[in-house]
Coordinates of C-alpha atoms in Angstrom, one line a residue:
Chain A
X1 CA 164.3 140.1 34.3
X2 CA 166.0 143.4 33.6
X3 CA 164.3 146.5 34.8
X4 CA 163.7 147.6 31.2
X5 CA 161.8 144.5 30.4
X6 CA 159.8 144.9 33.5
X7 CA 158.8 148.4 32.7
X8 CA 157.8 147.2 29.2
X9 CA 155.7 144.4 30.5
X10 CA 154.0 146.8 33.0
X11 CA 153.2 149.2 30.2
X12 CA 151.9 146.6 27.8
X13 CA 149.7 145.3 30.6
X14 CA 148.3 148.7 31.3
X15 CA 147.6 149.5 27.6
X16 CA 145.8 146.2 27.2
X17 CA 143.6 146.8 30.3
X18 CA 143.0 150.3 28.9
X19 CA 141.7 149.1 25.6
X20 CA 139.5 146.5 27.2
X21 CA 138.0 149.0 29.7
X22 CA 137.4 151.5 26.9
X23 CA 135.6 148.9 24.8
X24 CA 133.5 147.6 27.6
X25 CA 132.4 151.0 28.8
X26 CA 131.6 152.2 25.3
X27 CA 129.5 149.1 24.8
X28 CA 127.7 149.5 28.1
X29 CA 126.9 153.2 27.3
X30 CA 125.6 152.2 23.9
X31 CA 123.3 149.5 25.2
X32 CA 122.2 151.6 28.1
X33 CA 121.1 154.4 25.8
X34 CA 119.2 151.9 23.6
X35 CA 117.4 150.5 26.6
X36 CA 115.8 153.8 27.2
X37 CA 112.2 153.4 26.0
X38 CA 111.0 155.6 23.2
X39 CA 112.4 156.4 19.8
X40 CA 115.0 159.3 19.7
X41 CA 113.9 160.5 16.3
X42 CA 110.2 160.5 17.1
X43 CA 111.1 162.3 20.3
X44 CA 113.1 164.9 18.4
X45 CA 110.4 165.5 15.8
X46 CA 107.8 165.9 18.5
X47 CA 110.0 168.5 20.1
X48 CA 110.2 170.4 16.8
X49 CA 106.5 170.1 16.4
X50 CA 105.7 171.4 19.8
X51 CA 108.2 174.2 19.9
X52 CA 108.4 175.4 16.4
X53 CA 105.0 174.2 15.2
X54 CA 106.5 172.1 12.4
X55 CA 103.9 169.6 11.3
X56 CA 105.3 166.9 9.1
X57 CA 104.4 163.5 7.9
X58 CA 106.0 162.0 10.9
X59 CA 106.4 158.4 9.9
X60 CA 108.0 159.0 6.6
X61 CA 110.6 161.3 8.1
X62 CA 111.3 158.9 10.9
X63 CA 112.1 156.1 8.5
X64 CA 114.2 158.3 6.3
X65 CA 116.1 159.9 9.2
X66 CA 116.8 156.6 10.8
X67 CA 119.0 155.6 7.9
X68 CA 120.7 158.9 7.7
X69 CA 121.3 159.2 11.5
X70 CA 122.6 155.6 11.8
X71 CA 119.7 154.4 14.0
X72 CA 118.4 151.8 11.6
X73 CA 118.3 148.0 12.0
X74 CA 118.2 145.8 15.1
X75 CA 120.4 146.4 18.1
X76 CA 123.3 144.3 16.9
X77 CA 123.5 145.9 13.4
X78 CA 123.4 149.3 15.0
X79 CA 126.0 148.3 17.5
X80 CA 128.5 146.8 15.1
X81 CA 128.1 149.7 12.7
X82 CA 128.6 152.2 15.5
X83 CA 131.7 150.5 16.9
X84 CA 133.1 150.2 13.3
X85 CA 132.5 153.8 12.6
X86 CA 133.9 154.8 15.9
X87 CA 137.1 152.8 16.0
X88 CA 138.0 152.7 12.3
X89 CA 136.9 156.2 11.2
X90 CA 136.6 158.0 14.5
X91 CA 133.1 158.9 13.4
X92 CA 130.4 159.5 16.0
X93 CA 127.6 159.9 13.5
X94 CA 125.8 163.1 12.4
X95 CA 124.2 165.5 14.8
X96 CA 120.4 165.9 14.7
X97 CA 120.4 169.7 15.1
X98 CA 123.3 170.6 12.9
X99 CA 122.7 167.8 10.3
X100 CA 124.8 166.7 8.5
X101 CA 127.7 168.0 10.6
X102 CA 129.2 165.0 12.4
X103 CA 129.2 165.0 16.2
X104 CA 133.0 164.8 16.5
X105 CA 133.3 168.1 14.6
X106 CA 130.9 169.8 17.0
X107 CA 132.9 168.3 19.9
X108 CA 136.2 169.3 18.4
X109 CA 135.3 173.0 18.2
X110 CA 134.2 173.0 21.8
X111 CA 136.9 170.8 23.3
X112 CA 139.8 173.3 23.4
X113 CA 137.7 175.6 25.6
X114 CA 136.9 172.9 28.1
X115 CA 140.4 171.4 28.1
X116 CA 142.0 174.8 28.6
X117 CA 139.7 175.9 31.4
X118 CA 139.6 172.5 33.2
X119 CA 143.2 171.6 32.6
X120 CA 144.6 174.8 33.8
X121 CA 142.2 175.1 36.8
X122 CA 142.9 171.5 37.8
X123 CA 146.6 171.8 37.6
X124 CA 146.6 175.1 39.6
X125 CA 144.3 173.8 42.3
X126 CA 146.3 170.5 42.5
X127 CA 149.6 172.3 42.8
X128 CA 148.4 174.9 45.3
X129 CA 146.5 172.3 47.3
X130 CA 149.4 169.9 47.5
X131 CA 152.0 172.5 48.4
X132 CA 149.8 174.2 51.0
X133 CA 148.9 170.8 52.5
X134 CA 152.5 169.8 52.8
X135 CA 153.3 173.1 54.5
X136 CA 150.3 172.8 56.9
X137 CA 151.4 169.3 57.7
X138 CA 154.9 170.5 58.4
X139 CA 153.6 173.3 60.6
X140 CA 150.9 171.2 62.2
X141 CA 149.3 172.4 65.5
X142 CA 150.0 176.1 64.8
X143 CA 147.2 178.6 64.7
X144 CA 147.8 179.1 60.9
X145 CA 147.4 175.3 60.4
X146 CA 144.2 174.9 62.4
X147 CA 142.5 178.0 60.8
X148 CA 143.2 177.1 57.3
X149 CA 142.5 173.4 57.9
X150 CA 139.1 174.2 59.3
X151 CA 138.2 176.3 56.3
X152 CA 139.4 173.5 54.0
X153 CA 137.3 170.9 55.9
X154 CA 134.2 173.0 55.3
X155 CA 134.9 174.0 51.7
X156 CA 136.2 170.8 50.3
X157 CA 132.8 169.2 49.7
X158 CA 130.9 172.2 48.3
X159 CA 130.0 171.4 44.7
X160 CA 131.8 173.4 42.1
X161 CA 128.7 174.8 40.6
X162 CA 127.5 176.2 43.9
X163 CA 130.9 177.9 44.3
X164 CA 130.5 179.2 40.8
X165 CA 127.0 180.6 41.6
X166 CA 128.3 182.5 44.7
X167 CA 131.3 183.9 42.8
X168 CA 129.1 185.1 40.0
X169 CA 126.8 186.8 42.5
X170 CA 129.6 188.4 44.4
X171 CA 132.1 189.4 41.7
X172 CA 129.8 189.9 38.6
X173 CA 126.7 191.4 40.1
X174 CA 127.2 192.8 43.6
X175 CA 130.7 194.1 42.7
X176 CA 130.8 194.0 38.9
X177 CA 134.5 193.3 38.5
X178 CA 134.4 190.3 36.2
X179 CA 132.1 189.3 33.4
X180 CA 129.3 186.9 34.3
X181 CA 129.2 184.9 31.2
X182 CA 130.8 183.8 27.8
X183 CA 134.4 183.1 27.1
X184 CA 135.3 186.4 25.5
X185 CA 133.6 189.8 24.8
X186 CA 131.2 189.6 21.9
X187 CA 133.0 192.3 19.9
X188 CA 136.4 190.6 19.9
X189 CA 137.5 188.6 16.9
X190 CA 138.8 185.1 17.4
X191 CA 142.5 185.4 16.3
X192 CA 145.8 185.3 18.0
X193 CA 145.9 188.9 19.2
X194 CA 146.5 190.5 22.5
X195 CA 142.9 191.7 22.6
X196 CA 141.5 188.2 22.2
X197 CA 143.9 186.6 24.7
X198 CA 143.4 189.2 27.4
X199 CA 139.6 189.0 26.9
X200 CA 139.7 185.1 27.2
X201 CA 141.8 185.3 30.3
X202 CA 139.6 187.9 31.8
X203 CA 136.5 185.9 31.1
X204 CA 137.9 182.6 32.3
X205 CA 138.9 184.0 35.7
X206 CA 135.7 183.4 37.5
X207 CA 135.0 179.9 36.2
X208 CA 138.6 178.9 36.9
X209 CA 138.4 180.4 40.3
X210 CA 135.3 178.5 41.2
X211 CA 137.0 175.2 40.3
X212 CA 140.3 176.1 42.1
X213 CA 138.5 177.4 45.2
X214 CA 136.7 174.2 45.9
X215 CA 139.1 171.5 44.7
X216 CA 142.3 173.0 46.1
X217 CA 141.0 172.4 49.6
X218 CA 140.4 168.7 48.9
X219 CA 144.0 168.4 47.7
X220 CA 145.2 170.3 50.8
X221 CA 143.5 167.9 53.1
X222 CA 144.9 164.8 51.6
X223 CA 148.4 166.3 51.2
X224 CA 148.4 167.4 54.9
X225 CA 147.3 163.9 55.9
X226 CA 150.1 162.3 53.8
X227 CA 152.7 164.7 55.2
X228 CA 151.9 164.0 58.8
X229 CA 152.0 160.3 58.2
X230 CA 155.4 160.7 56.5
X231 CA 156.7 162.7 59.4
X232 CA 156.0 159.7 61.6
X233 CA 158.2 157.4 59.5
X234 CA 161.6 156.3 60.7
X235 CA 163.5 157.5 57.7
X236 CA 162.4 161.0 58.3
X237 CA 163.6 160.9 61.9
X238 CA 166.9 159.6 60.6
X239 CA 167.1 162.4 58.0
X240 CA 166.5 164.9 60.7
X241 CA 168.9 163.2 63.1
X242 CA 171.6 163.4 60.4
X243 CA 171.2 167.1 60.7
X244 CA 169.8 167.8 57.2
X245 CA 168.4 171.2 56.6
X246 CA 164.7 171.6 57.0
X247 CA 164.4 172.7 53.4
X248 CA 166.0 169.6 52.1
X249 CA 164.0 167.4 54.3
X250 CA 160.8 169.1 53.1
X251 CA 161.8 168.9 49.5
X252 CA 163.5 165.5 49.1
X253 CA 161.8 163.5 51.9
X254 CA 158.3 164.8 52.3
X255 CA 157.2 166.4 49.1
X256 CA 158.6 163.6 46.9
X257 CA 156.9 160.9 48.9
X258 CA 153.6 162.8 49.0
X259 CA 153.5 163.4 45.3
X260 CA 152.8 159.9 44.2
X261 CA 149.6 159.3 46.2
X262 CA 148.5 162.8 45.3
X263 CA 149.0 162.0 41.6
X264 CA 147.0 158.8 42.0
X265 CA 144.3 160.8 43.6
X266 CA 144.3 163.2 40.7
X267 CA 143.8 160.4 38.2
X268 CA 141.1 158.8 40.3
X269 CA 139.2 162.0 40.7
X270 CA 139.2 163.1 37.0
X271 CA 135.8 161.7 36.4
X272 CA 134.5 163.6 39.3
X273 CA 136.2 166.8 38.1
X274 CA 134.6 166.4 34.6
X275 CA 131.2 165.9 36.2
X276 CA 131.4 169.1 38.1
X277 CA 133.0 171.2 35.4
X278 CA 130.1 170.7 32.9
X279 CA 127.8 172.5 35.3
X280 CA 130.3 175.3 35.9
X281 CA 130.4 175.9 32.1
X282 CA 126.6 176.0 32.2
X283 CA 126.5 178.6 34.9
X284 CA 128.9 180.8 32.9
X285 CA 127.5 180.0 29.4
X286 CA 131.0 178.9 28.5
X287 CA 131.4 177.6 25.0
X288 CA 132.9 174.2 26.1
X289 CA 131.6 170.7 26.1
X290 CA 129.2 171.4 29.1
X291 CA 127.6 174.1 27.0
X292 CA 127.3 171.8 24.0
X293 CA 125.7 169.1 26.3
X294 CA 123.2 171.5 27.6
X295 CA 122.3 172.6 24.0
X296 CA 122.0 168.9 23.0
X297 CA 119.7 168.1 25.9
X298 CA 117.6 171.1 25.2
X299 CA 117.0 170.0 21.6
X300 CA 117.0 166.2 22.4
X301 CA 119.9 165.6 20.0
X302 CA 120.5 161.9 20.7
X303 CA 123.7 161.4 18.7
X304 CA 125.4 164.5 20.2
X305 CA 124.5 163.4 23.8
X306 CA 125.9 159.9 23.1
X307 CA 129.0 161.4 21.5
X308 CA 129.7 163.6 24.5
X309 CA 129.3 160.8 27.0
X310 CA 131.7 158.6 25.1
X311 CA 134.2 161.4 24.6
X312 CA 134.1 162.1 28.4
X313 CA 134.8 158.5 29.2
X314 CA 137.5 158.3 26.6
X315 CA 139.2 161.4 28.0
X316 CA 139.1 160.2 31.6
X317 CA 140.3 156.7 30.8
X318 CA 143.1 158.1 28.6
X319 CA 144.2 160.5 31.3
X320 CA 144.3 157.6 33.7
X321 CA 146.4 155.5 31.3
X322 CA 148.9 158.4 30.9
X323 CA 149.1 158.6 34.7
X324 CA 149.8 154.9 34.9
X325 CA 152.5 155.1 32.2
X326 CA 154.2 158.0 34.0
X327 CA 154.3 156.2 37.4
X328 CA 157.4 154.2 36.8
X329 CA 159.3 157.4 36.1
X330 CA 158.3 159.0 39.4
X331 CA 158.1 155.8 41.6
X332 CA 161.3 153.7 41.6
X333 CA 159.4 150.9 43.4
X334 CA 157.3 150.2 40.3
X335 CA 160.4 150.4 38.2
X336 CA 162.0 147.6 40.1
X337 CA 158.8 145.6 40.4
X338 CA 158.6 145.6 44.1
X339 CA 154.9 146.4 44.3
Chain B
X1 CA 118.2 145.7 83.9
X2 CA 120.3 144.6 80.9
X3 CA 118.5 147.0 78.7
X4 CA 119.0 150.1 80.9
X5 CA 122.6 149.1 81.1
X6 CA 122.9 149.0 77.4
X7 CA 121.1 152.3 77.0
X8 CA 123.4 153.9 79.5
X9 CA 126.4 152.5 77.7
X10 CA 124.9 153.8 74.4
X11 CA 124.3 157.3 75.8
X12 CA 127.7 157.3 77.3
X13 CA 129.4 156.4 74.0
X14 CA 127.3 159.0 72.2
X15 CA 128.4 161.6 74.7
X16 CA 132.0 160.5 74.2
X17 CA 131.6 160.9 70.4
X18 CA 130.6 164.4 71.1
X19 CA 133.6 165.1 73.3
X20 CA 136.1 163.4 71.1
X21 CA 135.6 165.4 67.9
X22 CA 134.7 169.0 67.4
X23 CA 134.0 168.4 63.7
X24 CA 131.5 165.7 64.6
X25 CA 129.8 167.9 67.2
X26 CA 129.5 170.9 64.9
X27 CA 128.3 168.7 62.1
X28 CA 125.6 166.9 64.1
X29 CA 124.3 170.2 65.6
X30 CA 124.1 171.8 62.1
X31 CA 122.4 168.8 60.5
X32 CA 119.9 168.5 63.4
X33 CA 118.9 172.1 62.9
X34 CA 118.5 171.5 59.2
X35 CA 116.5 168.3 59.7
X36 CA 114.3 170.1 62.3
X37 CA 113.5 172.8 59.7
X38 CA 112.7 170.2 57.1
X39 CA 110.5 168.3 59.6
X40 CA 108.7 171.5 60.7
X41 CA 108.0 172.3 57.0
X42 CA 104.2 171.4 57.2
X43 CA 103.7 173.6 60.3
X44 CA 105.6 176.6 59.0
X45 CA 104.2 176.4 55.5
X46 CA 100.7 175.9 56.9
X47 CA 101.2 179.2 58.7
X48 CA 102.7 181.1 55.7
X49 CA 100.5 179.7 52.9
X50 CA 97.3 179.1 54.9
X51 CA 96.7 175.8 53.3
X52 CA 97.9 176.4 49.7
X53 CA 100.7 174.3 48.2
X54 CA 104.1 175.9 48.1
X55 CA 104.3 175.4 44.3
X56 CA 100.9 177.2 43.6
X57 CA 101.6 180.2 41.5
X58 CA 100.1 183.7 41.8
X59 CA 99.3 183.5 45.5
X60 CA 101.2 186.6 46.3
X61 CA 102.7 189.6 44.4
X62 CA 105.7 188.9 42.2
X63 CA 109.3 189.6 43.3
X64 CA 108.4 191.0 46.7
X65 CA 111.5 191.9 48.7
X66 CA 112.1 190.1 52.0
X67 CA 109.8 191.3 54.7
X68 CA 108.2 190.2 58.0
X69 CA 105.4 188.5 56.1
X70 CA 107.8 186.9 53.5
X71 CA 111.1 186.5 55.3
X72 CA 112.8 185.5 52.0
X73 CA 110.6 187.5 49.6
X74 CA 108.6 186.0 46.7
X75 CA 109.6 184.8 43.3
X76 CA 108.7 185.4 39.6
X77 CA 105.4 183.4 40.0
X78 CA 104.5 185.1 43.3
X79 CA 105.4 182.1 45.4
X80 CA 106.8 182.5 49.0
X81 CA 110.5 181.7 48.8
X82 CA 110.8 180.5 52.4
X83 CA 107.9 178.1 51.9
X84 CA 109.5 176.9 48.6
X85 CA 112.8 176.6 50.3
X86 CA 111.5 174.4 53.1
X87 CA 109.6 172.1 50.8
X88 CA 112.6 171.8 48.5
X89 CA 114.9 171.2 51.4
X90 CA 112.6 168.3 52.5
X91 CA 112.6 166.7 49.1
X92 CA 116.3 167.2 48.5
X93 CA 117.2 165.6 51.8
X94 CA 114.6 162.8 51.2
X95 CA 116.0 162.0 47.8
X96 CA 119.6 162.2 49.0
X97 CA 118.9 160.0 52.0
X98 CA 116.9 157.4 50.1
X99 CA 119.3 157.2 47.2
X100 CA 122.2 157.1 49.6
X101 CA 120.7 154.2 51.5
X102 CA 120.1 152.1 48.4
X103 CA 123.6 153.0 47.2
X104 CA 125.1 151.9 50.5
X105 CA 123.2 148.7 50.5
X106 CA 124.5 147.9 47.0
X107 CA 128.0 149.1 47.9
X108 CA 128.3 147.2 51.1
X109 CA 126.9 144.0 49.5
X110 CA 129.5 144.2 46.7
X111 CA 132.3 145.0 49.1
X112 CA 131.4 142.1 51.4
X113 CA 131.2 139.6 48.5
X114 CA 134.5 141.0 47.3
X115 CA 136.1 140.6 50.8
X116 CA 134.4 137.3 51.5
X117 CA 135.3 135.4 48.3
X118 CA 138.6 137.2 47.5
X119 CA 140.6 136.1 44.5
X120 CA 139.0 136.3 41.1
X121 CA 135.6 137.5 42.5
X122 CA 137.4 140.4 44.3
X123 CA 139.3 141.2 41.1
X124 CA 136.2 141.5 39.0
X125 CA 134.1 143.3 41.5
X126 CA 136.9 145.7 42.3
X127 CA 137.5 146.5 38.7
X128 CA 133.8 147.2 38.2
X129 CA 133.9 149.5 41.3
X130 CA 136.9 151.3 40.1
X131 CA 135.4 151.6 36.6
X132 CA 132.3 153.2 38.1
X133 CA 134.5 155.6 40.0
X134 CA 136.5 156.6 37.0
X135 CA 133.7 157.0 34.5
X136 CA 132.2 160.4 34.5
X137 CA 128.6 159.3 35.4
X138 CA 127.0 162.7 35.3
X139 CA 126.6 162.9 31.5
X140 CA 125.0 159.5 31.5
X141 CA 122.6 160.6 34.3
X142 CA 121.7 163.6 32.2
X143 CA 121.0 161.4 29.1
X144 CA 118.7 159.2 31.2
X145 CA 116.9 162.1 32.8
X146 CA 116.5 163.7 29.3
X147 CA 114.8 160.7 27.9
X148 CA 112.9 159.1 30.8
X149 CA 110.2 160.8 32.9
X150 CA 111.6 160.3 36.4
X151 CA 109.4 160.3 39.4
X152 CA 110.6 160.3 43.0
X153 CA 111.4 156.6 43.3
X154 CA 113.0 156.1 39.9
X155 CA 115.0 159.2 40.5
X156 CA 116.4 157.7 43.7
X157 CA 117.1 154.4 42.0
X158 CA 119.0 156.0 39.1
X159 CA 121.0 158.2 41.5
X160 CA 121.8 155.1 43.6
X161 CA 123.1 153.2 40.6
X162 CA 125.6 156.0 40.0
X163 CA 126.8 156.6 43.6
X164 CA 127.3 153.1 45.2
X165 CA 130.9 152.8 44.1
X166 CA 132.2 155.3 46.8
X167 CA 130.9 153.3 49.7
X168 CA 131.9 150.0 48.1
X169 CA 135.5 151.1 47.9
X170 CA 135.5 152.5 51.4
X171 CA 134.0 149.3 52.9
X172 CA 136.2 147.0 50.9
X173 CA 139.4 148.7 52.0
X174 CA 138.2 148.3 55.7
X175 CA 137.3 144.7 55.2
X176 CA 140.7 143.9 53.8
X177 CA 142.5 145.6 56.6
X178 CA 140.2 143.9 59.2
X179 CA 140.9 140.5 57.7
X180 CA 144.5 140.9 58.8
X181 CA 143.6 141.7 62.5
X182 CA 144.7 139.2 65.2
X183 CA 141.1 138.4 66.4
X184 CA 140.1 137.4 62.9
X185 CA 143.2 135.1 62.8
X186 CA 142.0 133.8 66.2
X187 CA 138.5 133.1 64.9
X188 CA 140.0 131.3 61.9
X189 CA 142.3 129.1 64.1
X190 CA 139.4 128.3 66.4
X191 CA 137.6 126.8 63.4
X192 CA 134.9 129.4 62.6
X193 CA 133.5 129.1 59.2
X194 CA 134.6 132.0 56.9
X195 CA 130.9 132.9 56.4
X196 CA 130.5 133.3 60.2
X197 CA 133.7 135.3 60.3
X198 CA 132.5 137.6 57.6
X199 CA 129.0 138.3 59.0
X200 CA 129.5 137.8 62.7
X201 CA 132.9 139.2 63.3
X202 CA 133.8 141.6 60.5
X203 CA 130.5 143.3 59.4
X204 CA 129.4 144.4 62.9
X205 CA 132.7 146.0 63.4
X206 CA 132.3 147.8 60.1
X207 CA 129.3 149.9 61.2
X208 CA 131.1 153.2 61.5
X209 CA 132.7 152.7 58.1
X210 CA 129.4 151.8 56.5
X211 CA 127.9 155.0 58.0
X212 CA 130.8 157.0 56.5
X213 CA 130.1 155.3 53.2
X214 CA 126.4 156.2 53.6
X215 CA 127.2 159.8 54.2
X216 CA 129.5 159.8 51.1
X217 CA 126.8 158.3 49.0
X218 CA 124.2 160.8 50.3
X219 CA 126.5 163.6 49.3
X220 CA 127.1 162.0 45.9
X221 CA 123.4 161.6 45.3
X222 CA 122.6 165.1 46.4
X223 CA 125.4 166.4 44.2
X224 CA 124.0 164.6 41.2
X225 CA 120.4 165.4 42.0
X226 CA 121.0 169.1 42.4
X227 CA 123.1 169.1 39.2
X228 CA 120.3 167.5 37.2
X229 CA 117.7 169.9 38.7
X230 CA 119.9 172.9 37.9
X231 CA 119.9 171.8 34.3
X232 CA 116.1 171.7 34.5
X233 CA 115.8 167.9 34.4
X234 CA 113.9 165.5 36.6
X235 CA 110.4 165.6 38.0
X236 CA 109.1 169.2 37.7
X237 CA 106.2 168.7 40.1
X238 CA 108.6 167.9 43.0
X239 CA 110.3 171.0 44.4
X240 CA 114.1 170.7 45.0
X241 CA 116.9 173.1 45.9
X242 CA 118.5 172.5 42.5
X243 CA 115.2 173.3 40.8
X244 CA 115.0 176.6 42.7
X245 CA 118.5 177.5 41.5
X246 CA 117.5 176.6 38.0
X247 CA 114.5 179.0 38.2
X248 CA 116.5 181.8 39.7
X249 CA 119.1 181.5 36.8
X250 CA 116.7 181.0 33.9
X251 CA 114.1 183.6 34.9
X252 CA 116.8 186.2 35.4
X253 CA 116.3 186.9 39.1
X254 CA 120.0 188.0 39.4
X255 CA 119.9 190.6 36.6
X256 CA 117.1 192.4 38.3
X257 CA 118.9 192.2 41.7
X258 CA 116.7 189.6 43.4
X259 CA 119.7 187.8 44.9
X260 CA 117.6 186.2 47.6
X261 CA 116.1 183.8 45.0
X262 CA 119.5 182.3 44.4
X263 CA 121.3 182.7 47.7
X264 CA 118.5 180.9 49.6
X265 CA 118.7 177.5 47.9
X266 CA 122.4 177.7 47.2
X267 CA 123.2 178.7 50.8
X268 CA 120.9 175.9 52.1
X269 CA 122.8 173.4 49.9
X270 CA 126.2 174.6 51.2
X271 CA 125.1 174.2 54.8
X272 CA 123.8 170.6 54.1
X273 CA 127.1 169.7 52.4
X274 CA 129.3 171.2 55.1
X275 CA 127.3 169.5 57.9
X276 CA 127.5 166.1 56.3
X277 CA 131.2 166.5 55.5
X278 CA 131.9 167.5 59.1
X279 CA 130.1 164.5 60.5
X280 CA 132.1 162.3 58.1
X281 CA 135.4 163.8 59.1
X282 CA 134.4 163.5 62.8
X283 CA 133.6 159.9 62.4
X284 CA 136.9 159.3 60.7
X285 CA 138.7 161.0 63.6
X286 CA 136.9 158.9 66.1
X287 CA 137.3 155.5 64.4
X288 CA 140.6 156.0 62.8
X289 CA 142.7 157.0 65.7
X290 CA 145.8 157.5 63.5
X291 CA 143.9 160.3 61.9
X292 CA 142.8 161.8 65.2
X293 CA 146.4 162.6 65.9
X294 CA 146.6 164.2 62.5
X295 CA 143.6 166.4 62.4
X296 CA 144.2 167.6 65.9
X297 CA 140.9 169.4 66.0

């Protein structure tokens, strides 16, 4: 088999696995939500009644809304309709609160905020962490190494939202340097202007910092571990014995070999990153998906909650697929099928 | 005679654990202090509250600053923050430990089945495990907590269902590497049944890794529990560190400068997480000698 064919086969296999996993996890989430006792619409109406003293002829409304919100019929009818709408029309159903706006529209207006914040923060923390880890591993045993490594050990498991809380306290209240909430100042108009962009950057500093601060240390620990185990390998000894410059050894032999497992780790931990980020958004009243989820929970908006869960799963699985497809480009071993 | 010998050996190995890893030593000392505080909760709270429950509102004045009488001040309902903190700490640890234990039980069972049967069973169980790891479980947990009234036990069960995968992966990896060791080969050659090998040879040697998995699961469960509580979900009648954070944020304690209401529960959580993490790293250093060279602490 030529190497091109091999890559093609590898990629097709990955894509098929991806589609199956996506389908199964969507089905599981769907069934799981239906297993929860109690009717979502009755629940929603009761909430309206309690909080806003709406008194309505409950039963009529429940029946009417069930049809409109796509919650009518037995489990199988609901399921097949939902899957059809989802895969053929990319339709997640109407939101309860903002009826008849479909859930995907709500999500789409929020998604750019989350992706920008989370994407940038994750990339920054991964790069800083990996680079710092490689350098610490290279300079292992020095005072610099042990100090930073001890700090990393302590910090790496602190949940993002706790870091966010401390940062808000310190930099927004005790020393009011940065804003404590929202993605931009209330007076600024949303358009492509210098004012808007600088306001967004200014407001995103604290939430991004809380993600970077905690997760960079995790990447640092794993990169340092990788570096030190690479230093023990024969090929590195050979490279050094050949008299290669330290810079070249660090770049070509250590960094390159450490990158692949680090990238795998990044793909593996995406779900975890997403989990933590929703709460960071909550702490900062950030207008992203986390904020929408909080809003939906508060108003028991069933379709929106379901839509956000599916969207999160979709994002994480797709990011994993992209990682899998990029592997052959960075790892020659997969390219030649040695693995 | 035999027993005292065993005890001596046990004590000796415990002492050598302490000597072999600074991370482990610091972590154990920190966690013991935290556990001691949680265990002494009834005594301390009995003294502070004179028989009233820590959640009872209006016992003291609102928003008192820290003083000798109220070392951490009082909150918006006039409750003593130290008393609340200790009660919350107790429940947070309890939920974390219980959920972690169930999760480890599930995880270890799945990993053992995976390692024992191998082949197709391993393939299926391993993809389920990886799927659980990849899927962001927190939104699903939120949906469950938003629609079901959780009590202490159901809360633990739900948390366990979403945190077993970490220990399953860790234990499976160890079982796979252990299956290749020479003494397992020897057992196979000497005609041991694979069932015996799995449960008599491999699992007992897995103890340290199961404990690491347990600690991972406890941290995962506490992470999720606190997250749910920060959002204001879960059983409202059971105090929790996350719930205290939620109160401090929603009742605006920060904007009127009562930082103690937020720093106390958040700080306690950080200390718990750091101590558990240090113990885990210490254990890894001790039982993974390759790593010991590496951390060099």
